[in-house]
Tab-separated table of N, CA and C in Angstrom:
chain	number	residue	atom	x	y	z
A	80	MET	N	112.041	89.690	108.176
A	80	MET	CA	111.083	89.819	107.150
A	80	MET	C	111.299	91.225	107.097
A	81	LYS	N	110.676	92.019	109.152
A	81	LYS	CA	110.569	93.526	108.444
A	81	LYS	C	111.927	94.043	108.351
A	82	ILE	N	112.824	93.921	108.722
A	82	ILE	CA	114.041	94.446	108.656
A	82	ILE	C	114.750	94.499	106.634
A	83	PHE	N	113.544	92.833	106.490
A	83	PHE	CA	114.031	92.645	104.742
A	83	PHE	C	112.804	93.956	103.833
A	84	VAL	N	112.124	94.554	104.917
A	84	VAL	CA	111.189	95.305	103.786
A	84	VAL	C	112.212	96.723	103.868
A	85	LYS	N	112.258	97.097	105.265
A	85	LYS	CA	112.923	98.240	104.972
A	85	LYS	C	114.300	98.175	104.591
A	86	ILE	N	115.168	97.290	104.304
A	86	ILE	CA	116.495	97.466	103.246
A	86	ILE	C	115.574	96.915	102.136
A	87	LEU	N	114.715	96.510	101.415
A	87	LEU	CA	114.177	96.636	100.260
A	87	LEU	C	113.583	98.382	100.195
A	88	LEU	N	112.671	98.463	100.674
A	88	LEU	CA	112.602	99.982	100.506
A	88	LEU	C	113.074	101.196	100.945
A	89	SER	N	114.293	100.968	101.744
A	89	SER	CA	115.414	101.842	101.178
A	89	SER	C	115.955	101.802	99.451
A	90	LEU	N	116.128	100.471	99.666
A	90	LEU	CA	117.001	100.848	98.058
A	90	LEU	C	115.698	101.219	97.124
A	91	CYS	N	114.774	101.686	96.762
A	91	CYS	CA	113.015	101.127	96.241
A	91	CYS	C	113.871	102.598	96.078
A	92	MET	N	113.998	103.786	97.358
A	92	MET	CA	113.376	104.874	97.331
A	92	MET	C	115.373	105.707	96.492
A	93	ILE	N	116.465	105.153	96.819
A	93	ILE	CA	117.209	105.487	96.324
A	93	ILE	C	117.625	105.432	95.322
A	94	LEU	N	116.661	104.697	94.648
A	94	LEU	CA	116.610	104.450	93.208
A	94	LEU	C	115.981	105.287	92.649
A	95	TYR	N	114.569	105.503	93.194
A	95	TYR	CA	113.678	105.953	92.581
A	95	TYR	C	114.322	108.191	92.392
A	96	LEU	N	114.706	107.961	93.879
A	96	LEU	CA	115.837	109.548	93.478
A	96	LEU	C	116.700	110.025	93.178
A	97	LEU	N	117.790	108.837	92.763
A	97	LEU	CA	118.076	109.260	91.149
A	97	LEU	C	118.082	108.802	90.428
A	98	ILE	N	117.061	107.929	89.878
A	98	ILE	CA	116.069	108.500	88.805
A	98	ILE	C	115.824	109.981	88.501
A	99	LEU	N	114.182	109.816	89.513
A	99	LEU	CA	114.567	111.545	89.883
A	99	LEU	C	115.634	112.528	89.654
A	100	THR	N	116.151	111.963	90.629
A	100	THR	CA	117.124	114.074	89.935
A	100	THR	C	117.818	114.000	88.672
A	101	LYS	N	118.120	112.536	87.618
A	101	LYS	CA	118.715	112.529	86.057
A	101	LYS	C	117.874	113.113	85.490
A	102	LEU	N	116.396	113.446	86.264
A	102	LEU	CA	115.527	113.374	85.330
A	102	LEU	C	115.587	115.350	85.226
A	103	ILE	N	115.165	115.560	86.353
A	103	ILE	CA	114.786	116.612	86.658
A	103	ILE	C	116.279	117.449	86.464
A	104	LEU	N	116.764	116.847	87.601
A	104	LEU	CA	118.342	118.081	86.760
A	104	LEU	C	119.325	118.061	85.574
A	105	PHE	N	119.360	116.497	85.576
A	105	PHE	CA	120.356	115.837	84.365
A	105	PHE	C	119.287	115.924	83.025
A	106	LYS	N	118.306	116.393	82.655
A	106	LYS	CA	117.891	116.262	81.620
A	106	LYS	C	118.057	116.203	80.554
A	107	THR	N	118.986	116.799	80.541
A	107	THR	CA	120.011	117.868	78.715
A	107	THR	C	121.175	118.136	78.538
A	108	PHE	N	121.856	116.904	79.876
A	108	PHE	CA	123.142	117.153	79.166
A	108	PHE	C	123.081	115.587	80.690
A	109	SER	N	124.481	115.443	80.995
A	109	SER	CA	124.937	113.868	81.223
A	109	SER	C	125.772	114.324	82.785
A	110	ILE	N	126.058	113.795	83.031
A	110	ILE	CA	125.950	114.634	84.977
A	110	ILE	C	127.772	114.138	84.642
A	111	THR	N	128.179	113.704	83.831
A	111	THR	CA	129.713	114.325	83.130
A	111	THR	C	130.032	115.751	83.134
A	112	GLU	N	128.814	116.330	82.169
A	112	GLU	CA	129.058	117.573	81.795
A	112	GLU	C	128.500	118.163	82.996
A	113	MET	N	128.050	117.987	84.732
A	113	MET	CA	127.939	119.662	84.614
A	113	MET	C	128.676	120.843	85.484
A	114	ASN	N	130.111	120.127	85.353
A	114	ASN	CA	131.278	120.812	86.058
A	114	ASN	C	130.947	122.320	84.817
A	115	ASP	N	130.492	122.159	83.761
A	115	ASP	CA	129.931	123.310	83.241
A	115	ASP	C	129.014	124.496	83.703
A	116	HIS	N	128.577	123.399	84.499
A	116	HIS	CA	126.594	124.319	85.199
A	116	HIS	C	127.202	124.515	86.266
A	117	ILE	N	128.231	124.544	86.982
A	117	ILE	CA	128.893	125.153	88.250
A	117	ILE	C	129.050	126.497	87.790
A	118	SER	N	128.515	127.012	87.935
A	118	SER	CA	129.548	129.185	88.437
A	118	SER	C	127.328	129.034	88.259
A	119	PHE	N	127.843	130.659	89.686
A	119	PHE	CA	126.101	131.398	89.360
A	119	PHE	C	126.557	131.744	87.756
A	120	SER	N	124.701	132.334	87.432
A	120	SER	CA	124.731	133.332	86.731
A	120	SER	C	123.705	133.849	86.392
A	121	PHE	N	123.474	135.586	86.137
A	121	PHE	CA	122.659	136.446	86.770
A	121	PHE	C	122.637	137.122	85.570
A	122	ASN	N	122.962	137.138	84.579
A	122	ASN	CA	122.551	136.948	83.197
A	122	ASN	C	121.310	137.542	83.801
A	123	GLY	N	120.576	138.444	82.467
A	123	GLY	CA	118.691	138.248	82.202
A	123	GLY	C	117.921	137.748	81.402
A	124	ARG	N	118.755	137.370	80.083
A	124	ARG	CA	118.664	136.411	79.887
A	124	ARG	C	117.613	135.354	80.003
A	125	TYR	N	118.828	134.465	81.087
A	125	TYR	CA	118.909	133.421	80.927
A	125	TYR	C	117.182	133.170	83.236
A	126	TRP	N	117.909	134.360	83.809
A	126	TRP	CA	116.483	134.826	84.296
A	126	TRP	C	115.374	135.710	83.984
A	127	GLY	N	114.894	136.211	82.974
A	127	GLY	CA	113.666	136.262	82.226
A	127	GLY	C	112.677	134.547	82.399
A	128	SER	N	113.314	134.043	81.747
A	128	SER	CA	113.026	132.591	81.478
A	128	SER	C	112.177	131.504	82.559
A	129	HIS	N	112.223	133.098	83.960
A	129	HIS	CA	111.690	131.336	85.189
A	129	HIS	C	110.246	131.567	84.956
A	130	ASN	N	109.520	131.592	85.540
A	130	ASN	CA	108.272	130.957	86.433
A	130	ASN	C	108.226	131.467	88.051
A	131	PHE	N	107.920	132.640	88.644
A	131	PHE	CA	107.380	132.710	89.991
A	131	PHE	C	105.725	133.503	89.989
A	132	ILE	N	105.407	132.980	89.146
A	132	ILE	CA	103.458	133.208	89.084
A	132	ILE	C	103.365	132.038	88.877
A	133	PRO	N	102.381	131.891	90.409
A	133	PRO	CA	101.607	130.815	90.771
A	133	PRO	C	100.577	130.249	89.350
A	134	PHE	N	100.142	128.832	89.308
A	134	PHE	CA	99.298	128.595	88.487
A	134	PHE	C	99.827	129.018	86.482
A	135	LYS	N	100.793	129.816	86.467
A	135	LYS	CA	101.511	131.030	85.113
A	135	LYS	C	101.063	129.877	84.095
A	136	THR	N	102.080	128.676	84.207
A	136	THR	CA	102.222	127.402	83.704
A	136	THR	C	100.859	127.228	82.823
A	137	ILE	N	101.034	126.017	83.874
A	137	ILE	CA	99.691	124.596	84.322
A	137	ILE	C	98.071	126.351	83.347
A	138	PHE	N	98.173	127.521	82.981
A	138	PHE	CA	96.497	128.074	83.411
A	138	PHE	C	96.956	127.805	81.231
A	139	HIS	N	98.864	128.259	81.331
A	139	HIS	CA	99.065	128.552	79.429
A	139	HIS	C	99.155	127.516	79.463
A	140	TYR	N	100.193	125.705	79.779
A	140	TYR	CA	99.232	124.639	79.332
A	140	TYR	C	98.142	124.335	78.629
A	141	LEU	N	96.920	124.963	80.156
A	141	LEU	CA	95.642	123.932	79.418
A	141	LEU	C	95.191	124.890	78.573
A	142	PHE	N	95.502	126.563	78.369
A	142	PHE	CA	93.918	127.066	77.950
A	142	PHE	C	94.867	128.001	76.639
A	143	ILE	N	96.121	128.290	77.383
A	143	ILE	CA	96.656	129.226	75.322
A	143	ILE	C	97.665	128.404	74.450
A	144	ALA	N	98.651	127.158	75.147
A	144	ALA	CA	99.513	127.193	74.527
A	144	ALA	C	99.458	127.126	73.068
A	145	ASP	N	99.952	127.348	72.454
A	145	ASP	CA	99.500	126.531	70.920
A	145	ASP	C	101.490	125.579	70.966
A	146	VAL	N	101.076	124.643	71.567
A	146	VAL	CA	102.018	123.967	71.803
A	146	VAL	C	101.733	122.254	71.657
A	147	ASN	N	102.470	121.463	71.285
A	147	ASN	CA	101.972	119.485	71.432
A	147	ASN	C	101.251	119.702	72.073
A	148	THR	N	100.051	118.966	72.613
A	148	THR	CA	99.166	118.250	72.886
A	148	THR	C	100.532	117.607	73.805
A	149	SER	N	100.662	116.369	73.375
A	149	SER	CA	101.440	115.676	74.307
A	149	SER	C	102.239	116.023	75.223
A	150	ILE	N	103.195	116.951	74.123
A	150	ILE	CA	104.368	117.923	75.818
A	150	ILE	C	103.208	118.504	76.213
A	151	ARG	N	102.331	119.354	76.443
A	151	ARG	CA	101.687	120.119	77.722
A	151	ARG	C	100.724	118.906	78.468
A	152	ILE	N	100.362	117.525	78.147
A	152	ILE	CA	99.701	116.086	78.923
A	152	ILE	C	101.521	115.884	79.605
A	153	GLU	N	102.463	116.140	79.331
A	153	GLU	CA	103.469	116.022	79.888
A	153	GLU	C	104.489	115.679	81.382
A	154	ASN	N	104.365	117.534	80.729
A	154	ASN	CA	104.971	118.733	81.134
A	154	ASN	C	104.053	117.943	82.547
A	155	ILE	N	102.104	118.551	83.028
A	155	ILE	CA	101.824	118.677	83.728
A	155	ILE	C	101.518	117.022	83.864
A	156	VAL	N	101.205	116.391	83.567
A	156	VAL	CA	100.571	114.700	84.583
A	156	VAL	C	102.333	114.561	84.831
A	157	GLY	N	103.355	114.499	84.117
A	157	GLY	CA	104.852	113.633	84.036
A	157	GLY	C	105.629	114.705	85.370
A	158	ASN	N	104.796	116.889	85.964
A	158	ASN	CA	105.464	116.746	87.800
A	158	ASN	C	104.536	116.135	88.099
A	159	ILE	N	103.384	116.122	88.057
A	159	ILE	CA	102.327	115.897	90.015
A	159	ILE	C	103.011	114.057	89.528
A	160	ILE	N	103.580	112.951	87.999
A	160	ILE	CA	103.081	111.619	89.044
A	160	ILE	C	104.848	110.908	89.360
A	161	GLY	N	105.998	111.987	88.504
A	161	GLY	CA	107.220	112.490	89.279
A	161	GLY	C	107.244	111.745	90.396
A	162	PHE	N	106.020	112.800	91.819
A	162	PHE	CA	106.420	112.557	93.678
A	162	PHE	C	105.194	111.302	93.724
A	163	VAL	N	104.486	111.035	92.198
A	163	VAL	CA	104.235	110.046	93.843
A	163	VAL	C	104.501	108.914	94.811
A	164	PRO	N	105.686	108.562	94.104
A	164	PRO	CA	106.830	107.329	94.459
A	164	PRO	C	107.383	108.002	95.615
A	165	PHE	N	107.076	109.459	96.085
A	165	PHE	CA	107.296	110.307	97.314
A	165	PHE	C	107.277	110.645	98.405
A	166	GLY	N	105.591	110.991	97.845
A	166	GLY	CA	104.836	110.836	99.221
A	166	GLY	C	104.066	109.590	99.340
A	167	PHE	N	104.290	108.269	98.255
A	167	PHE	CA	104.408	107.184	99.151
A	167	PHE	C	104.924	106.289	99.595
A	168	MET	N	106.052	105.939	99.238
A	168	MET	CA	106.969	106.030	100.075
A	168	MET	C	107.834	106.592	101.804
A	169	LEU	N	107.879	107.984	101.731
A	169	LEU	CA	107.852	107.848	103.199
A	169	LEU	C	107.451	107.716	103.752
A	170	PRO	N	106.159	107.422	104.484
A	170	PRO	CA	105.652	107.538	105.304
A	170	PRO	C	105.413	106.021	105.487
A	171	LEU	N	105.985	105.109	104.950
A	171	LEU	CA	107.049	104.181	104.952
A	171	LEU	C	108.203	104.057	105.690
A	172	LEU	N	109.292	104.713	105.422
A	172	LEU	CA	109.939	104.887	105.445
A	172	LEU	C	110.784	105.365	106.924
A	173	SER	N	109.022	106.160	107.008
A	173	SER	CA	109.411	106.670	108.546
A	173	SER	C	108.407	106.928	109.205
A	174	LYS	N	107.581	107.001	110.114
A	174	LYS	CA	106.674	107.230	111.251
A	174	LYS	C	106.360	108.593	110.827
A	175	MET	N	107.857	109.440	111.162
A	175	MET	CA	107.060	110.948	111.094
A	175	MET	C	107.159	111.646	110.030
A	176	PHE	N	106.608	110.744	109.503
A	176	PHE	CA	105.870	111.233	107.938
A	176	PHE	C	104.936	110.612	108.224
A	177	SER	N	104.599	110.058	108.631
A	177	SER	CA	102.990	109.757	108.241
A	177	SER	C	101.750	110.498	108.502
A	178	ARG	N	102.093	111.391	109.256
A	178	ARG	CA	101.377	112.936	108.682
A	178	ARG	C	101.245	113.330	107.293
A	179	PHE	N	99.241	113.736	106.812
A	179	PHE	CA	99.279	114.946	106.113
A	179	PHE	C	100.148	116.484	105.750
A	180	LYS	N	100.214	117.363	107.221
A	180	LYS	CA	100.944	117.698	106.987
A	180	LYS	C	102.763	118.249	107.062
A	181	SER	N	102.448	116.201	107.446
A	181	SER	CA	104.506	116.160	107.584
A	181	SER	C	104.500	115.874	106.121
A	182	ILE	N	103.671	115.422	104.648
A	182	ILE	CA	104.534	115.210	103.782
A	182	ILE	C	103.977	116.182	102.933
A	183	LEU	N	102.642	116.917	102.825
A	183	LEU	CA	103.203	118.379	102.210
A	183	LEU	C	104.142	119.267	102.461
A	184	ILE	N	104.432	119.751	103.606
A	184	ILE	CA	106.288	119.548	104.096
A	184	ILE	C	107.024	118.977	103.157
A	185	ALA	N	107.260	117.779	103.574
A	185	ALA	CA	108.198	116.759	103.079
A	185	ALA	C	108.588	117.820	101.520
A	186	THR	N	107.838	116.846	101.075
A	186	THR	CA	107.023	117.353	99.535
A	186	THR	C	107.902	118.312	98.378
A	187	PHE	N	106.983	120.190	99.563
A	187	PHE	CA	107.221	121.298	98.562
A	187	PHE	C	108.789	121.514	99.259
A	188	CYS	N	108.735	120.902	99.961
A	188	CYS	CA	110.600	121.356	100.577
A	188	CYS	C	111.530	120.271	99.441
A	189	PHE	N	111.355	119.629	99.036
A	189	PHE	CA	112.185	118.549	98.072
A	189	PHE	C	111.933	118.915	97.146
A	190	SER	N	110.498	119.750	96.520
A	190	SER	CA	111.188	119.872	95.764
A	190	SER	C	111.622	120.804	94.990
A	191	PHE	N	111.099	122.215	95.826
A	191	PHE	CA	112.118	123.145	96.264
A	191	PHE	C	113.494	122.792	96.102
A	192	THR	N	113.780	122.252	96.738
A	192	THR	CA	115.128	122.028	96.391
A	192	THR	C	115.349	121.972	95.001
A	193	TYR	N	115.028	120.720	94.122
A	193	TYR	CA	115.161	120.522	92.856
A	193	TYR	C	114.767	122.247	92.100
A	194	GLU	N	114.553	122.739	92.380
A	194	GLU	CA	113.827	123.977	91.716
A	194	GLU	C	114.459	125.171	91.388
A	195	VAL	N	115.610	125.586	92.878
A	195	VAL	CA	116.708	126.716	93.204
A	195	VAL	C	117.218	125.503	92.501
A	196	LEU	N	117.759	124.810	92.958
A	196	LEU	CA	119.401	123.961	91.741
A	196	LEU	C	119.531	124.032	90.371
A	197	GLN	N	117.269	123.794	89.900
A	197	GLN	CA	118.082	123.789	88.281
A	197	GLN	C	118.363	125.829	87.580
A	198	LEU	N	117.549	126.850	89.341
A	198	LEU	CA	117.688	127.709	89.624
A	198	LEU	C	119.056	128.782	89.509
A	199	LEU	N	120.076	127.845	89.763
A	199	LEU	CA	120.533	128.628	90.157
A	199	LEU	C	121.706	128.121	90.070
A	200	PHE	N	122.030	126.581	89.184
A	200	PHE	CA	122.977	125.777	87.836
A	200	PHE	C	122.559	126.310	86.872
A	201	GLU	N	121.932	126.450	86.688
A	201	GLU	CA	121.813	127.182	84.860
A	201	GLU	C	120.860	125.313	84.581
A	202	LEU	N	120.593	124.342	85.762
A	202	LEU	CA	119.980	122.924	84.742
A	202	LEU	C	118.824	122.366	84.184
A	203	GLY	N	117.932	124.119	84.909
A	203	GLY	CA	116.248	124.080	83.991
A	203	GLY	C	115.954	125.074	84.026
A	204	SER	N	114.707	125.839	84.401
A	204	SER	CA	113.805	126.813	84.930
A	204	SER	C	113.251	126.551	86.508
A	205	PHE	N	113.254	128.006	87.602
A	205	PHE	CA	112.178	127.085	88.244
A	205	PHE	C	111.519	127.978	87.575
A	206	ASP	N	110.866	127.022	88.500
A	206	ASP	CA	108.446	127.428	87.711
A	206	ASP	C	108.354	126.966	88.511
A	207	THR	N	107.105	127.812	89.605
A	207	THR	CA	106.330	127.643	90.842
A	207	THR	C	105.630	126.743	90.687
A	208	ASP	N	105.565	126.611	89.386
A	208	ASP	CA	103.582	125.862	89.297
A	208	ASP	C	105.060	124.234	89.613
A	209	ASP	N	105.411	123.846	88.570
A	209	ASP	CA	105.680	123.002	89.287
A	209	ASP	C	106.171	122.857	90.936
A	210	LEU	N	106.455	123.320	91.298
A	210	LEU	CA	105.979	122.916	93.038
A	210	LEU	C	105.061	123.201	93.455
A	211	ILE	N	103.839	123.124	92.937
A	211	ILE	CA	102.735	123.057	93.011
A	211	ILE	C	101.776	121.635	91.707
A	212	LEU	N	102.061	121.254	91.137
A	212	LEU	CA	102.219	119.959	90.179
A	212	LEU	C	103.146	119.141	91.280
A	213	ASN	N	104.672	119.413	91.287
A	213	ASN	CA	104.787	117.878	92.499
A	213	ASN	C	104.311	118.213	93.771
A	214	THR	N	104.121	118.895	94.766
A	214	THR	CA	103.783	118.651	96.415
A	214	THR	C	102.187	117.646	96.133
A	215	LEU	N	101.476	118.493	95.169
A	215	LEU	CA	99.981	117.831	94.511
A	215	LEU	C	100.126	115.629	94.587
A	216	GLY	N	101.718	115.980	93.263
A	216	GLY	CA	101.870	114.269	93.176
A	216	GLY	C	102.518	113.861	94.854
A	217	GLY	N	103.078	114.495	95.591
A	217	GLY	CA	103.734	113.736	96.931
A	217	GLY	C	102.624	113.581	97.556
A	218	ILE	N	100.824	113.872	97.989
A	218	ILE	CA	100.463	114.483	98.092
A	218	ILE	C	98.964	112.525	98.032
A	219	ILE	N	99.295	112.732	96.454
A	219	ILE	CA	98.229	111.519	95.298
A	219	ILE	C	98.719	109.972	96.261
A	220	GLY	N	100.760	109.676	96.109
A	220	GLY	CA	101.338	109.048	96.657
A	220	GLY	C	100.983	108.488	98.150
A	221	TYR	N	100.907	109.722	99.381
A	221	TYR	CA	100.629	109.391	100.521
A	221	TYR	C	98.675	109.068	100.807
A	222	LEU	N	98.291	109.466	99.748
A	222	LEU	CA	96.676	109.078	100.507
A	222	LEU	C	96.189	107.477	99.916
A	223	PRO	N	96.234	106.763	99.807
A	223	PRO	CA	96.757	105.140	99.363
A	223	PRO	C	96.588	104.748	101.330
A	224	ILE	N	98.261	105.658	101.267
A	224	ILE	CA	98.504	104.938	103.087
A	224	ILE	C	98.081	105.922	103.768
A	225	LYS	N	97.349	106.533	102.989
A	225	LYS	CA	96.671	107.077	104.638
A	225	LYS	C	95.060	106.161	104.760
A	226	LEU	N	94.862	105.687	103.383
A	226	LEU	CA	93.558	105.094	103.455
A	226	LEU	C	93.661	104.216	104.202
A	227	PHE	N	95.157	103.308	103.542
A	227	PHE	CA	95.728	101.617	104.414
A	227	PHE	C	95.141	102.134	105.327
A	228	TYR	N	96.275	103.044	106.483
A	228	TYR	CA	95.948	102.631	107.721
A	228	TYR	C	94.398	103.685	107.792
A	229	THR	N	93.700	103.548	107.504
A	229	THR	CA	92.437	104.346	108.662
A	229	THR	C	91.654	103.016	108.544
A	230	VAL	N	91.911	102.591	107.589
A	230	VAL	CA	90.693	101.336	107.240
A	230	VAL	C	91.458	100.064	108.562
A	231	PHE	N	92.594	100.345	108.238
A	231	PHE	CA	93.362	98.986	108.708
A	231	PHE	C	92.935	98.978	110.159
A	232	LEU	N	93.833	100.120	110.572
A	232	LEU	CA	93.222	100.785	111.703
A	232	LEU	C	92.223	100.777	112.936
A	233	LYS	N	91.165	100.892	111.893
A	233	LYS	CA	89.196	100.837	112.031
A	233	LYS	C	89.202	100.091	111.780
A	234	ASN	N	90.076	98.955	111.987
A	234	ASN	CA	89.297	97.482	111.270
A	234	ASN	C	89.739	96.766	113.081
A	235	ARG	N	91.359	97.208	113.065
A	235	ARG	CA	92.423	96.251	114.045
A	235	ARG	C	91.276	97.757	115.396
A	236	THR	N	91.220	98.225	115.691
A	236	THR	CA	90.304	98.665	116.843
A	236	THR	C	88.923	97.763	116.521
A	237	MET	N	88.428	97.932	115.903
A	237	MET	CA	86.508	97.127	116.085
A	237	MET	C	87.088	95.885	116.219
A	238	ARG	N	88.122	95.103	115.879
A	238	ARG	CA	87.582	93.402	116.355
A	238	ARG	C	88.204	93.979	118.294
A	239	SER	N	89.189	94.181	118.647
A	239	SER	CA	89.907	94.874	119.660
A	239	SER	C	88.399	95.003	120.450
A	240	GLN	N	87.545	95.846	120.600
A	240	GLN	CA	86.532	96.078	121.108
A	240	GLN	C	85.431	94.519	121.059
A	241	ALA	N	85.762	93.990	119.805
A	241	ALA	CA	84.486	92.683	120.038
A	241	ALA	C	85.242	92.607	120.997
A	242	GLN	N	86.468	91.499	120.958
A	242	GLN	CA	86.603	90.476	121.945
A	242	GLN	C	86.212	91.671	123.308
A	243	GLY	N	86.633	92.528	123.716
A	243	GLY	CA	86.647	92.980	124.722
A	243	GLY	C	85.617	92.312	125.853
A	244	GLN	N	84.149	92.985	124.345
A	244	GLN	CA	82.294	92.630	125.208
A	244	GLN	C	83.008	91.502	125.161
């Protein structure tokens, strides 16, 4: 039974990663149009559309933007929600990711990979705030797992101690 759950969880993770990749990298065109984007472009117009300043986009959407509220929410909340499954499933798939620090680093690096791919292949814009929000999403996904293990292990330890007395 344990191997079945692991296989099922692995398949869910693969499906999740495929969907996330489509949503992040191929949101404006299909995968078959990828050939048009496999070129490094260093034209100034494109490079000016990126955000390398932390909290700039978040602040803009929350306090300044003359943008529809649904677009603001979709951008901020969507970046968080998109990475919640990553933080949830990763510790279930590998004990190596059972610690907060490892989830923090893994989620940041995973998000950074997407941002760099968007930057290099003109698949979107690099946004430091996406890194922040995505990493927050991974942490939020990790918290229920951490809480469950903490409560479960604490109860198991208390039962073991009670039986030993």
